[in-house]
Coordinates of C-alpha atoms in Angstrom, one line a residue:
A236 CA 47.7 82.3 -55.6
D237 CA 50.4 82.9 -53.3
A238 CA 53.2 85.7 -52.8
S239 CA 55.3 84.2 -55.5
G240 CA 52.5 83.7 -57.9
T241 CA 52.1 80.0 -57.8
M242 CA 48.4 79.0 -58.3
Y243 CA 46.3 76.3 -56.7
A244 CA 43.5 74.4 -57.7
G245 CA 41.6 72.0 -55.6
L246 CA 39.3 69.4 -57.6
G247 CA 37.3 66.4 -56.6
F248 CA 35.6 63.4 -58.7
Y249 CA 34.1 60.1 -58.6
L250 CA 36.6 57.2 -59.3
Y251 CA 34.2 54.3 -61.0
Q252 CA 36.6 51.7 -60.9
K253 CA 37.2 52.1 -57.1
G254 CA 33.7 53.3 -56.2
S255 CA 35.1 56.0 -53.9
I256 CA 35.4 60.0 -54.0
K257 CA 38.9 61.1 -54.1
G258 CA 40.0 64.9 -54.2
E259 CA 43.1 66.3 -55.8
I260 CA 45.2 69.6 -55.4
F261 CA 47.3 70.6 -58.0
Y262 CA 49.8 74.1 -58.5
S263 CA 51.1 75.7 -61.3
S264 CA 54.2 78.0 -61.0
N265 CA 54.1 79.3 -64.8
S266 CA 50.3 81.0 -64.8
G267 CA 48.7 77.8 -65.5
T268 CA 51.1 76.6 -68.5
S269 CA 51.4 73.2 -66.8
W270 CA 50.3 71.9 -63.5
Q271 CA 51.9 69.6 -61.0
N272 CA 49.9 67.0 -58.4
A273 CA 50.4 68.5 -54.9
A274 CA 48.1 66.1 -52.9
G275 CA 51.0 64.1 -50.9
G276 CA 49.4 63.2 -47.8
F277 CA 45.8 64.6 -48.8
N278 CA 43.5 62.1 -48.3
S279 CA 39.8 63.5 -48.8
T280 CA 36.9 64.0 -50.8
S281 CA 36.3 67.1 -53.1
V282 CA 38.2 70.2 -52.2
V283 CA 35.3 73.0 -51.7
S284 CA 37.3 75.8 -50.7
M285 CA 40.9 76.9 -50.3
A286 CA 42.5 79.9 -48.1
L287 CA 45.9 81.1 -48.1
H288 CA 47.3 82.4 -44.7
S289 CA 49.9 85.2 -45.1
S290 CA 52.4 82.8 -43.5
G291 CA 52.2 80.8 -46.7
T292 CA 50.4 77.9 -45.3
L293 CA 47.6 76.8 -47.7
F294 CA 44.2 75.6 -46.3
A295 CA 42.0 73.4 -47.9
A296 CA 38.1 72.6 -46.8
A297 CA 37.3 69.2 -47.8
D298 CA 36.2 66.3 -45.5
G299 CA 37.8 68.0 -42.7
I300 CA 40.4 70.9 -42.6
W301 CA 43.8 70.2 -44.3
K302 CA 47.0 72.5 -44.5
T303 CA 50.3 72.5 -45.8
A304 CA 53.4 74.9 -45.8
S305 CA 54.6 73.5 -49.1
P306 CA 53.1 71.5 -52.0
N307 CA 52.7 67.8 -51.5
N308 CA 53.0 67.8 -47.8
W309 CA 49.5 67.9 -46.3
V310 CA 48.1 67.2 -42.8
Y311 CA 44.8 66.8 -41.2
A312 CA 44.1 70.0 -39.1
M313 CA 40.6 69.5 -37.1
S314 CA 42.2 70.1 -33.5
S315 CA 39.2 71.4 -31.3
V316 CA 36.2 70.7 -34.1
P317 CA 34.6 67.9 -32.4
L318 CA 31.2 67.7 -34.2
A319 CA 31.9 68.4 -37.8
N320 CA 33.4 66.2 -40.4
N321 CA 32.8 68.3 -43.1
T322 CA 34.0 71.8 -44.0
H323 CA 32.0 73.7 -46.4
M324 CA 33.7 77.0 -47.0
M325 CA 36.7 79.0 -45.6
A326 CA 37.6 82.6 -45.3
K327 CA 40.6 84.7 -43.9
N328 CA 40.6 88.0 -42.6
Q329 CA 43.3 91.0 -43.0
Q330 CA 44.5 90.0 -39.4
G331 CA 45.3 86.4 -40.6
D332 CA 42.4 84.7 -38.5
L333 CA 40.7 82.0 -40.6
F334 CA 37.2 80.8 -40.6
T335 CA 35.4 77.8 -41.5
I336 CA 31.8 76.5 -41.8
C337 CA 31.7 73.0 -40.6
R338 CA 28.7 70.7 -41.1
N339 CA 27.9 67.5 -39.5
T340 CA 27.0 65.0 -42.1
S341 CA 26.4 62.0 -40.0
G342 CA 22.8 62.6 -40.1
S343 CA 22.5 62.3 -36.2
V344 CA 22.4 66.2 -35.8
P345 CA 20.6 68.1 -38.6
G346 CA 22.2 70.9 -40.0
C347 CA 25.7 72.2 -39.4
A348 CA 28.2 72.0 -36.4
G349 CA 28.7 75.8 -37.0
V350 CA 31.3 78.6 -37.5
F351 CA 35.0 78.0 -36.3
R352 CA 37.7 80.7 -36.1
S353 CA 41.5 79.9 -35.5
T354 CA 43.9 82.6 -34.7
D355 CA 46.9 80.5 -34.5
K356 CA 47.5 79.4 -38.3
G357 CA 45.1 76.7 -38.0
L358 CA 46.6 74.9 -35.1
T359 CA 43.4 75.1 -32.9
W360 CA 39.9 76.0 -33.8
V361 CA 37.2 77.8 -31.7
S362 CA 33.5 77.9 -32.1
I363 CA 32.0 81.2 -32.5
N364 CA 28.4 80.6 -32.9
N365 CA 27.0 82.9 -30.3
G366 CA 24.2 85.1 -31.4
I367 CA 23.9 82.9 -34.7
N368 CA 20.2 81.1 -35.0
C369 CA 21.8 78.8 -37.9
Q370 CA 21.2 75.2 -38.6
K371 CA 22.7 75.0 -42.0
T372 CA 25.2 77.4 -43.0
D373 CA 26.0 77.9 -46.9
E374 CA 28.5 80.8 -47.0
I375 CA 31.1 82.7 -45.2
L376 CA 33.0 85.6 -46.4
V377 CA 35.2 88.6 -45.1
D378 CA 34.6 91.7 -46.8
S379 CA 37.2 94.7 -47.7
Q380 CA 36.2 96.3 -44.5
G381 CA 37.1 93.1 -42.2
W382 CA 33.5 92.2 -41.6
L383 CA 32.4 88.6 -41.6
W384 CA 29.2 87.4 -43.4
L385 CA 27.5 84.5 -42.8
A386 CA 24.4 83.2 -44.8
T387 CA 22.4 80.4 -43.0
K388 CA 19.0 78.7 -43.2
E389 CA 16.8 77.2 -40.5
F390 CA 15.8 73.4 -40.2
I391 CA 11.9 73.2 -41.1
G392 CA 11.8 69.4 -41.9
A393 CA 11.4 66.2 -40.3
S394 CA 14.4 64.4 -39.3
L395 CA 13.8 61.5 -41.8
N396 CA 13.2 64.2 -44.5
P397 CA 15.2 67.1 -43.8
A398 CA 14.4 70.6 -45.3
F399 CA 15.7 73.9 -44.8
G400 CA 14.1 77.5 -45.6
N401 CA 14.0 80.6 -43.8
P402 CA 17.4 82.4 -44.9
E403 CA 19.1 84.7 -42.6
L404 CA 22.2 86.8 -42.9
Y405 CA 24.6 87.7 -40.3
Y406 CA 27.2 89.9 -40.0
S407 CA 30.1 90.7 -37.3

């Protein structure tokens, strides 16, 4: 929910008739009594995670990073994220920095493209993988003390039969 109490929900489902995946974003300004579609310009798969910046800009992690300053006005915001085409989780700290986990789903590179941070409201993203021995990131969060936590796994399978194990937990 944003400062005015408007709630947002991101969905995704399979459209059998079209044979494709389509994500949807809805908002409610009356505590969930009714919902309106807010997916204008949003062209992606299931919404995996959402984060609200203190500026009022809403971010959605889906097949890429999407952002909006108002309902029904979404734009693709993957600037400076060259490897990833699938964002998995998003988090925001008290300073307004945004963090996302990006995975390369093309199959050519096993695991993930890593963790990225934006300090400029999602205009640009910078890789912050120093010290992380990860190949598949699963979760990212910011705790009440401002610490960034990251759960990862190591690639232990063959490229034709990928498997992950040896979980690791990192904090910054």
